[in-house]
Short mmCIF file of C-alpha atoms in Angstrom, two decimals:
data_model
loop_
_atom_site.label_atom_id
_atom_site.label_comp_id
_atom_site.label_asym_id
_atom_site.label_seq_id
_atom_site.Cartn_x
_atom_site.Cartn_y
_atom_site.Cartn_z
CA MET U 25 -30.74 -12.48 -8.02
CA LYS U 26 -30.35 -10.17 -10.99
CA LYS U 27 -29.32 -7.34 -8.69
CA ILE U 28 -26.66 -9.41 -6.86
CA THR U 29 -25.58 -10.78 -10.28
CA ILE U 30 -25.12 -6.95 -11.47
CA VAL U 31 -23.17 -5.97 -8.29
CA LEU U 32 -20.79 -8.85 -8.30
CA ALA U 33 -19.98 -8.27 -11.99
CA LEU U 34 -19.14 -4.62 -11.14
CA MET U 35 -16.98 -5.55 -8.25
CA MET U 36 -14.99 -8.01 -10.66
CA VAL U 37 -14.37 -5.42 -12.91
CA VAL U 38 -13.16 -2.98 -10.11
CA PHE U 39 -11.11 -5.89 -8.83
CA THR U 40 -9.25 -6.24 -12.25
CA LEU U 41 -8.82 -2.63 -12.71
CA SER U 42 -7.53 -2.04 -8.96
CA ALA U 43 -4.28 -4.49 -9.61
CA ALA U 44 -2.80 -1.53 -11.62
CA PHE U 45 -2.34 0.73 -8.41
CA VAL U 46 0.42 1.12 -6.06
CA PRO U 47 0.02 -1.31 -3.24
CA PHE U 48 -0.41 0.27 0.11
CA SER U 49 -1.39 -1.37 3.68
CA TYR U 50 -3.42 0.68 6.01
CA ASN U 51 -6.57 -1.21 7.16
CA ARG U 52 -8.20 -0.02 10.15
CA THR U 53 -11.88 -1.07 9.19
CA SER U 54 -13.92 -3.06 11.99
CA LYS U 55 -14.20 -6.68 11.55
CA THR U 56 -17.97 -6.32 10.95
CA PHE U 57 -17.80 -4.23 8.00
CA SER U 58 -14.70 -6.03 6.48
CA SER U 59 -16.92 -9.17 6.44
CA PRO U 60 -20.47 -7.49 5.87
CA THR U 61 -22.37 -10.81 6.22
CA LEU U 62 -21.82 -10.29 9.81
CA LEU U 63 -24.25 -7.41 9.90
CA LEU U 64 -27.07 -9.99 9.95
CA GLU U 65 -25.70 -11.78 13.11
CA GLU U 66 -24.79 -8.48 15.16
CA ASN U 67 -26.77 -6.09 17.04
CA GLU U 68 -24.79 -3.15 18.47
CA SER U 69 -25.06 0.24 19.64
CA THR U 70 -21.95 2.07 20.65
CA PRO U 71 -22.05 5.66 20.59
CA PHE U 72 -18.34 6.18 21.74
CA GLY U 73 -15.53 3.96 22.10
CA PHE U 74 -11.67 4.01 22.02
CA LEU U 75 -8.91 1.41 21.32
CA LEU U 76 -5.24 1.90 22.05
CA ASP U 77 -3.04 -0.31 20.19
CA PHE U 78 0.75 -0.55 20.74
CA SER U 79 3.45 -2.90 19.44
CA SER U 80 7.18 -2.85 19.40
CA ASP U 81 10.09 -5.25 19.00
CA ILE U 82 12.85 -5.43 21.72
CA SER U 83 15.14 -2.80 20.00
CA GLY U 84 12.16 -0.50 19.62
CA LEU U 85 11.27 -0.85 23.44
CA SER U 86 15.08 -0.40 24.41
CA PHE U 87 15.31 2.74 22.05
CA LEU U 88 12.25 4.21 23.73
CA ALA U 89 13.57 3.56 27.26
CA TYR U 90 17.06 4.22 26.68
CA PRO U 91 18.03 5.43 23.13
CA LEU U 92 21.87 5.67 23.79
CA SER U 93 22.01 1.95 24.33
CA VAL U 94 20.58 1.21 20.95
CA THR U 95 22.68 3.76 19.06
CA GLU U 96 25.80 2.35 20.72
CA LYS U 97 24.90 -1.09 19.02
CA ALA U 98 24.25 0.91 15.84
CA ALA U 99 27.47 2.76 15.92
CA LYS U 100 29.60 -0.54 16.16
CA ASN U 101 27.37 -1.82 13.24
CA MET U 102 28.33 1.22 11.32
CA ALA U 103 31.95 1.27 11.87
CA TYR U 104 32.53 -2.14 10.79
CA ALA U 105 30.43 -1.58 7.61
CA LEU U 106 32.37 1.58 6.69
CA GLU U 107 35.81 0.01 7.62
CA ALA U 108 35.10 -2.46 4.82
CA LYS U 109 34.50 0.16 2.00
CA ASP U 110 37.14 0.88 -0.55
CA ALA U 111 38.61 4.12 -1.51
CA GLU U 112 36.06 4.34 -4.43
CA TRP U 113 33.14 4.22 -2.32
CA TRP U 114 34.48 6.99 -0.10
CA ARG U 115 35.27 8.96 -3.02
CA SER U 116 31.69 8.49 -4.17
CA ASN U 117 30.14 9.47 -0.99
CA PRO U 118 31.41 12.81 0.06
CA GLU U 119 28.44 13.24 2.28
CA VAL U 120 29.29 10.74 4.65
CA ILE U 121 32.97 12.36 5.20
CA SER U 122 31.09 15.63 5.61
CA VAL U 123 28.96 14.24 8.47
CA PHE U 124 31.95 12.82 10.40
CA SER U 125 33.93 16.19 9.86
CA SER U 126 31.08 18.20 11.19
CA PHE U 127 31.21 16.40 14.47
CA ASP U 128 35.03 15.97 14.72
CA ALA U 129 37.39 18.19 13.09
CA SER U 130 40.04 15.85 13.58
CA PHE U 131 38.61 13.37 11.07
CA PRO U 132 41.27 12.30 8.34
CA THR U 133 39.45 14.09 5.43
CA PRO U 134 40.96 12.48 2.42
CA THR U 135 42.24 13.58 -0.90
CA PHE U 136 42.66 10.27 -2.33
CA GLU U 137 45.28 11.19 -4.50
CA GLU U 138 46.79 8.15 -6.38
CA ASP U 139 49.99 7.84 -4.54
CA ARG U 140 48.44 8.37 -1.23
CA GLU U 141 45.17 6.39 -1.61
CA ASN U 142 46.16 3.47 0.60
CA LEU U 143 47.60 5.54 3.19
CA GLU U 144 44.44 7.79 3.53
CA LEU U 145 41.99 4.73 3.52
CA TRP U 146 44.12 3.31 6.28
CA LYS U 147 43.85 6.44 8.29
CA ILE U 148 39.82 6.43 7.94
CA ARG U 149 39.73 2.68 8.89
CA ASN U 150 42.06 3.43 11.90
CA TYR U 151 39.65 6.25 12.85
CA LEU U 152 36.58 4.43 12.74
CA THR U 153 37.91 1.49 14.91
CA SER U 154 39.73 3.29 17.40
CA THR U 155 38.68 7.12 17.88
CA PHE U 156 35.11 6.80 16.79
CA LEU U 157 34.60 3.86 19.17
CA SER U 158 36.58 5.01 21.93
CA SER U 159 35.07 6.35 25.20
CA SER U 160 36.69 9.74 24.76
CA TYR U 161 34.45 10.25 21.59
CA GLY U 162 31.30 10.05 23.78
CA GLU U 163 28.13 8.26 23.52
CA GLU U 164 25.80 11.23 22.62
CA ARG U 165 28.29 12.50 19.75
CA ARG U 166 28.32 9.01 18.39
CA ALA U 167 24.34 9.02 18.52
CA TYR U 168 24.28 12.24 16.44
CA VAL U 169 26.56 10.78 13.91
CA VAL U 170 24.64 7.48 13.66
CA SER U 171 21.30 9.65 13.36
CA SER U 172 22.90 11.74 10.55
CA LEU U 173 23.58 8.53 8.50
CA SER U 174 20.58 6.47 9.61
CA GLY U 175 18.92 6.83 6.36
CA ASP U 176 22.03 5.48 4.24
CA SER U 177 21.59 1.69 4.25
CA GLU U 178 25.22 1.18 2.74
CA ALA U 179 26.63 2.82 6.06
CA PHE U 180 25.29 -0.09 8.33
CA LEU U 181 25.77 -3.96 7.95
CA GLU U 182 22.96 -5.65 6.13
CA ASN U 183 22.98 -8.89 7.86
CA GLU U 184 22.76 -7.24 11.33
CA LYS U 185 19.56 -5.45 11.07
CA ILE U 186 18.89 -3.22 14.19
CA GLY U 187 15.20 -3.41 14.75
CA GLY U 188 12.99 -0.71 15.91
CA ASP U 189 9.48 -1.51 14.68
CA THR U 190 7.28 0.38 17.04
CA ASP U 191 3.75 1.03 16.07
CA PHE U 192 1.10 3.03 17.85
CA PHE U 193 -2.66 3.66 16.98
CA LEU U 194 -5.33 5.53 18.94
CA SER U 195 -8.64 4.72 17.57
CA LEU U 196 -12.02 6.58 18.48
CA PHE U 197 -15.28 4.94 17.16
CA GLY U 198 -18.76 4.61 17.26
CA GLU U 199 -21.29 2.23 15.29
CA SER U 200 -24.95 0.95 15.17
CA ILE U 201 -26.08 -2.32 13.86
CA SER U 202 -29.44 -3.82 13.58
CA ASP U 203 -31.38 -6.06 11.37
CA GLY U 204 -28.70 -6.42 8.78
CA PHE U 205 -28.10 -2.56 8.38
CA GLY U 206 -24.94 -1.00 10.01
CA TRP U 207 -23.40 2.48 10.29
CA GLY U 208 -20.27 3.70 12.15
CA TRP U 209 -17.42 6.18 12.29
CA ASN U 210 -14.03 6.06 13.50
CA VAL U 211 -10.96 8.27 13.62
CA ASN U 212 -7.42 6.95 14.07
CA LEU U 213 -4.20 8.66 14.85
CA GLY U 214 -1.13 6.21 14.13
CA PHE U 215 2.37 5.82 14.02
CA ASP U 216 3.29 3.18 11.48
CA GLY U 217 7.05 2.75 12.33
CA SER U 218 9.84 1.30 10.04
CA ASP U 219 11.03 -2.37 10.85
CA ARG U 220 14.65 -0.98 10.67
CA LEU U 221 15.53 1.83 13.00
CA PHE U 222 19.10 2.29 11.36
CA GLY U 223 19.86 1.72 7.83
CA GLY U 224 17.07 2.90 5.68
CA GLY U 225 13.29 2.75 5.77
CA LYS U 226 10.59 5.50 6.70
CA SER U 227 7.88 5.43 9.21
CA ILE U 228 4.54 7.17 8.72
CA PHE U 229 2.34 9.52 10.95
CA SER U 230 -1.09 9.71 9.83
CA VAL U 231 -4.72 10.95 10.98
CA ASP U 232 -7.41 8.85 9.28
CA ALA U 233 -11.14 9.70 9.50
CA ARG U 234 -13.81 7.50 7.99
CA GLY U 235 -17.35 6.41 7.81
CA GLU U 236 -18.71 3.05 7.59
CA ILE U 237 -21.96 1.83 6.14
CA GLY U 238 -23.15 -1.77 5.13
CA TYR U 239 -26.10 -3.86 4.47
CA ALA U 240 -26.71 -7.70 4.73
CA PHE U 241 -29.83 -9.76 3.61
CA ALA U 242 -30.84 -13.22 3.31
CA VAL U 243 -30.85 -14.70 -0.31
CA SER U 244 -32.36 -18.02 1.01
CA ASP U 245 -32.86 -19.99 4.22
CA LYS U 246 -28.83 -20.58 4.11
CA VAL U 247 -27.27 -18.09 2.01
CA ASN U 248 -26.82 -14.42 3.02
CA PHE U 249 -24.99 -11.47 0.82
CA GLY U 250 -23.56 -8.34 2.48
CA ILE U 251 -21.83 -5.19 1.23
CA SER U 252 -20.07 -2.28 2.95
CA CYS U 253 -18.65 0.85 1.81
CA ILE U 254 -16.10 3.01 3.81
CA PRO U 255 -15.30 6.77 2.59
CA SER U 256 -12.44 8.35 4.23
CA LEU U 257 -10.16 11.41 4.54
CA ARG U 258 -6.38 11.03 5.57
CA MET U 259 -3.34 13.21 6.53
CA GLU U 260 0.04 11.69 6.53
CA THR U 261 3.72 12.57 6.73
CA TYR U 262 6.72 10.48 6.28
CA ILE U 263 9.21 10.36 9.23
CA LEU U 264 12.79 9.75 8.45
CA PRO U 265 15.03 7.54 10.60
CA SER U 266 17.09 10.52 11.63
CA SER U 267 13.91 12.60 12.60
CA TYR U 268 12.92 9.81 14.82
CA THR U 269 16.19 9.40 16.55
CA LEU U 270 16.84 12.94 17.24
CA SER U 271 13.13 13.24 18.46
CA ARG U 272 14.17 10.74 21.17
CA LEU U 273 17.47 12.04 22.03
CA GLN U 274 16.15 15.70 22.15
CA GLY U 275 12.95 14.74 23.96
CA SER U 276 11.08 17.05 21.22
CA VAL U 277 8.14 15.36 19.45
CA LEU U 278 8.33 18.40 16.99
CA SER U 279 11.51 16.81 15.65
CA LEU U 280 9.66 13.89 14.07
CA PHE U 281 7.92 15.91 11.30
CA THR U 282 9.40 16.41 7.88
CA GLU U 283 8.66 19.17 5.51
CA ASP U 284 5.95 17.66 3.32
CA PHE U 285 2.52 16.53 4.16
CA ARG U 286 -0.04 14.57 2.16
CA PHE U 287 -3.80 14.77 2.12
CA GLY U 288 -5.91 12.16 0.61
CA VAL U 289 -9.45 10.95 0.01
CA GLY U 290 -10.37 7.40 -0.31
CA ILE U 291 -12.70 4.72 -0.52
CA GLU U 292 -12.92 1.06 0.54
CA VAL U 293 -15.54 -1.46 -0.72
CA ASN U 294 -16.05 -4.82 0.67
CA ALA U 295 -18.49 -7.61 -0.34
CA GLY U 296 -19.41 -11.02 1.09
CA VAL U 297 -21.66 -14.15 0.75
CA SER U 298 -22.10 -16.75 3.67
CA TYR U 299 -23.52 -20.34 3.73
CA ARG U 300 -25.00 -21.79 6.90
CA VAL U 301 -24.57 -25.66 6.90
CA ASN U 302 -26.45 -26.01 10.23
CA GLU U 303 -26.83 -24.08 13.56
CA GLU U 304 -23.28 -24.81 14.36
CA LEU U 305 -21.17 -24.37 11.29
CA SER U 306 -21.08 -21.80 8.53
CA PHE U 307 -18.69 -20.76 5.75
CA THR U 308 -18.00 -17.12 4.38
CA LEU U 309 -16.24 -15.92 1.20
CA ASP U 310 -15.46 -12.10 1.34
CA GLY U 311 -14.02 -9.85 -1.43
CA ARG U 312 -12.07 -7.31 0.48
CA ASN U 313 -10.66 -3.98 -0.77
CA LEU U 314 -12.67 -3.81 -4.00
CA PRO U 315 -11.01 -1.64 -4.11
CA SER U 316 -9.61 0.40 -1.36
CA LEU U 317 -7.73 3.34 -2.72
CA TYR U 318 -6.72 6.92 -1.81
CA SER U 319 -5.80 9.79 -4.18
CA TYR U 320 -3.18 12.08 -2.53
CA TRP U 321 -2.35 15.72 -2.84
CA GLY U 322 0.90 17.16 -1.37
CA ILE U 323 1.53 20.33 0.48
CA SER U 324 4.58 21.60 2.36
CA LEU U 325 4.92 22.70 5.86
CA GLY U 326 5.84 26.24 4.48
CA ASP U 327 2.81 26.55 2.32
CA MET U 328 0.57 25.80 5.38
CA ALA U 329 2.61 28.35 7.47
CA SER U 330 1.89 30.89 4.93
CA PHE U 331 -1.77 29.85 4.14
CA ASN U 332 -0.78 29.10 0.67
CA LEU U 333 -3.28 25.92 0.38
CA ASN U 334 -2.42 24.70 -3.05
CA PHE U 335 -3.76 21.27 -3.52
CA ASN U 336 -3.17 21.00 -7.20
CA ARG U 337 -0.36 18.80 -7.32
CA LEU U 338 -1.74 15.34 -7.54
CA LYS U 339 0.85 13.05 -5.82
CA ASP U 340 -0.35 9.42 -6.36
CA THR U 341 -3.17 6.86 -6.07
CA TRP U 342 -2.45 4.19 -3.49
CA ILE U 343 -4.39 1.05 -2.84
CA GLU U 344 -4.74 -1.63 -0.48
CA LEU U 345 -4.33 -4.85 -2.42
CA PRO U 346 -7.74 -6.86 -3.18
CA ASP U 347 -7.99 -10.00 -1.31
CA GLY U 348 -10.49 -12.95 -1.24
CA VAL U 349 -11.03 -14.40 2.24
CA LEU U 350 -12.59 -17.80 3.05
CA GLY U 351 -13.77 -18.61 6.44
CA ALA U 352 -14.91 -21.35 8.43
CA HIS U 353 -16.99 -20.73 11.60
CA TRP U 354 -18.14 -23.28 14.22
CA ARG U 355 -19.93 -22.38 17.49
CA ARG U 356 -21.56 -24.66 20.23
CA GLY U 357 -22.79 -23.22 23.49
CA GLY U 358 -20.28 -20.56 24.51
CA HIS U 359 -17.48 -22.09 22.28
CA ARG U 360 -16.63 -20.52 18.92
CA VAL U 361 -13.77 -21.47 16.63
CA ASP U 362 -12.88 -19.31 13.45
CA VAL U 363 -10.45 -20.43 10.71
CA VAL U 364 -9.69 -18.10 8.03
CA MET U 365 -7.54 -18.05 4.89
CA ASP U 366 -6.60 -14.89 3.56
CA SER U 367 -3.70 -13.02 1.80
CA ILE U 368 -3.81 -15.49 -1.17
CA VAL U 369 -5.06 -13.22 -3.86
CA SER U 370 -3.18 -10.11 -2.50
CA GLN U 371 0.11 -12.17 -2.49
CA LEU U 372 -0.54 -13.24 -6.12
CA LEU U 373 -1.11 -9.72 -7.10
CA TRP U 374 2.06 -8.67 -5.28
CA MET U 375 4.05 -11.31 -7.03
CA LYS U 376 2.94 -9.87 -10.32
CA GLU U 377 4.15 -6.46 -9.63
CA VAL U 378 7.43 -7.55 -7.66
CA GLU U 379 9.69 -9.82 -9.53
CA ASP U 380 11.61 -11.25 -6.52
CA TYR U 381 8.82 -12.05 -4.25
CA ASP U 382 8.22 -15.42 -3.01
CA PHE U 383 4.54 -16.65 -2.06
CA ASP U 384 4.59 -17.12 1.67
CA PHE U 385 1.76 -19.72 2.73
CA MET U 386 2.29 -19.23 6.33
CA LEU U 387 0.63 -15.59 5.78
CA CYS U 388 -2.60 -17.11 4.90
CA PRO U 389 -3.97 -19.26 7.90
CA LYS U 390 -5.60 -17.47 10.88
CA VAL U 391 -7.20 -19.50 13.94
CA GLN U 392 -9.08 -17.92 16.64
CA TYR U 393 -10.86 -19.67 19.50
CA SER U 394 -13.11 -17.86 21.96
CA TYR U 395 -15.33 -18.78 24.84
CA PHE U 396 -18.34 -16.48 25.76
CA PHE U 397 -19.56 -16.64 29.29
CA SER U 398 -22.10 -14.22 28.28
CA PRO U 399 -22.54 -11.68 25.15
CA ASP U 400 -20.23 -9.28 26.87
CA LYS U 401 -17.81 -11.49 28.69
CA SER U 402 -15.35 -13.60 26.54
CA LEU U 403 -11.98 -14.96 26.48
CA THR U 404 -10.03 -15.32 23.27
CA ALA U 405 -6.94 -16.98 21.99
CA TYR U 406 -5.62 -16.23 18.44
CA LEU U 407 -2.78 -17.51 16.18
CA GLU U 408 -1.52 -15.72 12.92
CA ASN U 409 1.66 -16.66 11.34
CA SER U 410 3.95 -16.07 13.93
CA LEU U 411 1.80 -14.06 16.18
CA ILE U 412 0.34 -15.51 19.26
CA ALA U 413 -2.46 -13.30 21.26
CA PHE U 414 -4.57 -13.82 24.12
CA GLY U 415 -7.65 -11.36 24.95
CA VAL U 416 -10.44 -10.73 27.40
CA ASP U 417 -13.65 -8.69 26.71
CA TYR U 418 -15.68 -7.71 29.99
CA ASN U 419 -18.63 -5.37 29.96
CA GLY U 420 -17.32 -3.20 27.16
CA PHE U 421 -13.56 -3.25 28.31
CA SER U 422 -11.29 -5.14 26.14
CA PHE U 423 -7.56 -6.11 26.73
CA SER U 424 -5.01 -8.42 24.73
CA LEU U 425 -1.36 -9.09 24.63
CA SER U 426 0.29 -10.56 21.64
CA TYR U 427 3.75 -11.89 20.82
CA GLY U 428 5.56 -12.13 17.52
CA ILE U 429 7.85 -15.17 17.55
CA ASP U 430 9.79 -14.17 14.36
CA ASP U 431 10.73 -10.65 15.27
CA ASN U 432 10.10 -10.57 19.06
CA ASN U 433 7.40 -7.98 18.81
CA ILE U 434 5.17 -7.37 21.86
CA GLY U 435 1.80 -6.03 21.37
CA VAL U 436 -0.94 -4.52 23.83
CA LYS U 437 -4.36 -3.62 22.93
CA ALA U 438 -6.75 -1.91 25.50
CA GLY U 439 -10.25 -0.29 24.65
CA TYR U 440 -13.65 0.53 26.18
CA ARG U 441 -17.15 0.96 24.36
CA PHE U 442 -19.30 3.18 26.26
#
């Protein structure tokens, strides 16, 4: 008991200190190591497996299939937003004028002299609603103008967000769990897309390699305790909206990447306790990300090309916000129901850091129903916030479909354990 008390006290100290770091969201840890008391319930030996995880909203899928259709919508959105700008805004944003002039020499470049200000503003507005949106301008040329200005949120109407939240992850993994002790590894290649394709926001391309180790033991006949530690290495680069757009228009993946890359080392610590009421009902309380952080160093693409690998510039320390997760688990025969409440502590910490953030209770509850025909064959239904998912596991193969009601986000996961 003394050992457990010391570990918990240390975790609470780390929990308190971790709130001072910048919030960061990237959690690809397996369910078992996120809730380490499950190590006592699992027996797994998977030398190698893979999981493909793709999700996108309707605009993102349309953009991937036919980008000009989405840029046409963005062009109208942009034209109406710029038409409403006054002369002072145009005077303060000469880079927007330069973009239009570089694609069309006939753009009415203004001088905004006092006696001609209204006339020149009228010429710009007429150009936006007639010439720019006319068929003679051309869809592709409009698309390149939109791409060049896609990082400027003021150039697009705020109340007509053009989505593009496309995420893709490929995870390679292996794990071994027996008698409460477990270890594993996984490598994740991911594209974490911005939720706004035009008008601000950045996407992230990353490669993440991590190890997982955990141990759980019985404190008494009804109480179990578990702890897990996940060290990791990470590389990432930001992808600007313009880079994403040009990559699709030009059919070149290399257009995605920006100049600067970041490399980091990190660690994630989770701890949990479970209480079994009887053979059918149990409760768990997990402290997750206690802490989960990365220390980053930056290096430019030019430095890598010249083999000038200078990693001495510490960029930042990022963290996944700590959280407390309360779960209730019921099983009878092949039926299993899991009800989890999380995102409470993390949201309270976020409210402390962000003045205008309002607590969202609907982020907290998660409900999952599973029916096991055998240990390797099951059907699952899942509800989380506005996300509904259905999945099947069959002899190592897994497949699921999900739909996000709020943002029309469609998700597909497919994987196999060898």
